[in-house]
Amino acid sequence: MPKALNRRARIWIGGVALLALGAAGCSESGKGDAAASATPAPAVTVTVTATATETATPAPAPTVTETKTVKVPGPTVTTTVTKAASSGSRSGGSGGSSGGGGTKATSTCSIRSNAGNCYSAGQFCRNSDHGAVTTNASGARIRCSQSGSSWRWTYA
């Protein structure tokens, strides 16, 4: 009894058979081409007509711009603070006058907000003010220092 072929051998034999059939088919296809080439092919004539139209557009006229510089003075802000009379003794403070009640003090904030107001402790600082020192409206010194991930005005 003959031994059965394994799967690999069967696949190899099938591939060789397909190759042989393909080769036989190619040799037959060449015979049909001789008959097809004997008949004359119709001639194709293509005529192309192109029309170009150009429209001229005038160049844009120059634009005349007149610039006026107007100087407007910025707001001048003067803050007046009236201190209330204190009863009893004072325990040390961070600034201000040590005089009695009813005195007027005009603050001299060297750094002001974009709106023209004095900064106070706890407000955010501008990038240009990092590390700067100024006074708030009551005359106490404040410094722009980093607080966590942001910059704020704190008492100096």
Tab-separated table of C-alpha atoms in Angstrom:
chain	number	residue	atom	x	y	z
A	1	MET	CA	0.000	0.000	0.000
A	2	PRO	CA	1.502	3.336	-0.982
A	3	LYS	CA	2.244	5.862	1.737
A	4	ALA	CA	-0.004	9.013	1.880
A	5	LEU	CA	1.721	12.296	1.085
A	6	ASN	CA	1.954	14.909	3.818
A	7	ARG	CA	0.360	18.306	3.440
A	8	ARG	CA	3.548	20.113	2.352
A	9	ALA	CA	4.177	17.683	-0.489
A	10	ARG	CA	0.570	17.979	-1.718
A	11	ILE	CA	0.805	21.791	-1.789
A	12	TRP	CA	4.104	21.629	-3.684
A	13	ILE	CA	2.665	19.246	-6.306
A	14	GLY	CA	-0.421	21.511	-6.701
A	15	GLY	CA	1.802	24.567	-7.244
A	16	VAL	CA	3.866	22.785	-9.932
A	17	ALA	CA	0.639	21.731	-11.684
A	18	LEU	CA	-0.687	25.313	-11.702
A	19	LEU	CA	2.610	26.544	-13.101
A	20	ALA	CA	2.447	24.018	-15.930
A	21	LEU	CA	-1.142	25.009	-16.760
A	22	GLY	CA	-0.149	28.695	-16.777
A	23	ALA	CA	2.738	28.027	-19.147
A	24	ALA	CA	0.475	26.079	-21.491
A	25	GLY	CA	-2.084	28.892	-21.425
A	26	CYS	CA	0.537	31.481	-22.330
A	27	SER	CA	1.680	29.512	-25.343
A	28	GLU	CA	-1.925	29.281	-26.579
A	29	SER	CA	-2.548	33.011	-26.142
A	30	GLY	CA	0.286	33.862	-28.508
A	31	LYS	CA	-1.410	31.989	-31.338
A	32	GLY	CA	-4.536	34.132	-31.166
A	33	ASP	CA	-2.556	37.406	-31.463
A	34	ALA	CA	-1.412	36.649	-35.009
A	35	ALA	CA	-4.990	36.565	-36.238
A	36	ALA	CA	-5.884	39.749	-34.386
A	37	SER	CA	-2.921	41.671	-35.801
A	38	ALA	CA	-3.820	40.763	-39.376
A	39	THR	CA	-6.921	42.989	-39.339
A	40	PRO	CA	-6.183	46.681	-39.788
A	41	ALA	CA	-6.921	48.894	-36.801
A	42	PRO	CA	-9.031	52.004	-37.395
A	43	ALA	CA	-7.080	55.283	-37.392
A	44	VAL	CA	-7.997	57.852	-34.731
A	45	THR	CA	-7.615	61.545	-35.498
A	46	VAL	CA	-7.814	64.066	-32.645
A	47	THR	CA	-8.228	67.784	-33.325
A	48	VAL	CA	-7.651	70.196	-30.437
A	49	THR	CA	-8.596	73.844	-30.569
A	50	ALA	CA	-7.484	76.129	-27.747
A	51	THR	CA	-8.724	79.658	-27.193
A	52	ALA	CA	-7.022	81.939	-24.675
A	53	THR	CA	-8.686	85.091	-23.415
A	54	GLU	CA	-6.813	87.575	-21.256
A	55	THR	CA	-8.565	90.343	-19.388
A	56	ALA	CA	-6.450	93.265	-18.255
A	57	THR	CA	-7.180	94.638	-14.771
A	58	PRO	CA	-5.729	97.996	-13.829
A	59	ALA	CA	-3.235	98.181	-10.989
A	60	PRO	CA	-4.738	99.384	-7.719
A	61	ALA	CA	-4.380	103.103	-7.080
A	62	PRO	CA	-2.148	104.144	-4.191
A	63	THR	CA	-3.923	104.669	-0.890
A	64	VAL	CA	-3.325	107.989	0.817
A	65	THR	CA	-3.249	107.732	4.587
A	66	GLU	CA	-2.927	110.722	6.823
A	67	THR	CA	-1.633	110.073	10.330
A	68	LYS	CA	-2.380	112.374	13.195
A	69	THR	CA	-0.630	112.077	16.517
A	70	VAL	CA	-2.785	113.263	19.350
A	71	LYS	CA	-1.217	113.596	22.755
A	72	VAL	CA	-3.686	113.312	25.576
A	73	PRO	CA	-2.310	113.593	29.064
A	74	GLY	CA	-2.939	110.524	31.221
A	75	PRO	CA	-5.023	110.742	34.360
A	76	THR	CA	-3.351	112.188	37.399
A	77	VAL	CA	-4.597	110.376	40.458
A	78	THR	CA	-4.073	111.772	43.910
A	79	THR	CA	-5.239	109.635	46.772
A	80	THR	CA	-6.014	111.324	50.057
A	81	VAL	CA	-6.339	109.181	53.146
A	82	THR	CA	-7.710	110.486	56.426
A	83	LYS	CA	-6.535	108.504	59.433
A	84	ALA	CA	-9.002	108.033	62.263
A	85	ALA	CA	-8.095	108.958	65.823
A	86	SER	CA	-6.743	106.015	67.750
A	87	SER	CA	-7.724	105.332	71.321
A	88	GLY	CA	-5.043	103.938	73.625
A	89	SER	CA	-1.468	103.080	72.754
A	90	ARG	CA	-0.207	101.824	69.427
A	91	SER	CA	1.588	98.556	69.086
A	92	GLY	CA	4.328	98.616	66.411
A	93	GLY	CA	3.232	99.046	62.819
A	94	SER	CA	4.873	98.589	59.472
A	95	GLY	CA	4.701	102.210	58.411
A	96	GLY	CA	2.713	105.374	58.428
A	97	SER	CA	3.042	108.451	60.559
A	98	SER	CA	3.139	108.164	64.323
A	99	GLY	CA	1.226	111.398	64.758
A	100	GLY	CA	-2.188	111.815	66.320
A	101	GLY	CA	-5.580	111.391	64.704
A	102	GLY	CA	-7.019	113.612	62.026
A	103	THR	CA	-3.792	113.953	60.009
A	104	LYS	CA	-3.941	113.819	56.230
A	105	ALA	CA	-1.439	111.722	54.304
A	106	THR	CA	-1.164	111.852	50.538
A	107	SER	CA	0.024	108.529	49.174
A	108	THR	CA	2.829	108.497	46.682
A	109	CYS	CA	2.415	105.166	44.920
A	110	SER	CA	5.348	104.908	42.567
A	111	ILE	CA	3.765	101.992	40.716
A	112	ARG	CA	0.130	102.246	39.654
A	113	SER	CA	-2.219	99.865	37.854
A	114	ASN	CA	-3.178	100.413	34.225
A	115	ALA	CA	-6.318	102.164	35.495
A	116	GLY	CA	-4.171	104.623	37.487
A	117	ASN	CA	-4.963	103.231	40.955
A	118	CYS	CA	-2.547	102.266	43.717
A	119	TYR	CA	-2.059	98.541	44.225
A	120	SER	CA	-2.983	96.857	47.477
A	121	ALA	CA	-1.671	93.678	49.086
A	122	GLY	CA	-3.137	90.502	47.576
A	123	GLN	CA	-3.604	91.828	44.033
A	124	PHE	CA	-1.832	90.209	41.084
A	125	CYS	CA	1.364	91.849	39.768
A	126	ARG	CA	2.119	92.646	36.138
A	127	ASN	CA	5.101	90.849	34.569
A	128	SER	CA	7.016	94.127	34.456
A	129	ASP	CA	6.549	94.612	38.236
A	130	HIS	CA	8.123	91.325	39.453
A	131	GLY	CA	10.342	92.083	42.464
A	132	ALA	CA	9.386	95.787	42.604
A	133	VAL	CA	8.532	97.662	45.828
A	134	THR	CA	5.947	100.458	46.140
A	135	THR	CA	3.392	101.700	48.628
A	136	ASN	CA	-0.330	101.072	48.768
A	137	ALA	CA	-2.980	103.801	49.145
A	138	SER	CA	-2.432	104.022	52.906
A	139	GLY	CA	1.344	104.365	52.575
A	140	ALA	CA	2.340	100.824	53.639
A	141	ARG	CA	5.210	99.275	51.687
A	142	ILE	CA	4.269	96.359	49.429
A	143	ARG	CA	6.455	94.122	47.272
A	144	CYS	CA	5.637	92.087	44.151
A	145	SER	CA	6.682	88.564	45.128
A	146	GLN	CA	5.939	85.067	43.923
A	147	SER	CA	3.166	83.282	45.790
A	148	GLY	CA	2.845	79.692	44.563
A	149	SER	CA	2.567	79.805	40.784
A	150	SER	CA	1.551	83.476	40.557
A	151	TRP	CA	2.979	86.886	41.471
A	152	ARG	CA	1.091	89.005	44.012
A	153	TRP	CA	1.587	92.190	45.988
A	154	THR	CA	2.482	91.361	49.634
A	155	TYR	CA	3.409	93.544	52.589
A	156	ALA	CA	7.157	94.195	52.641
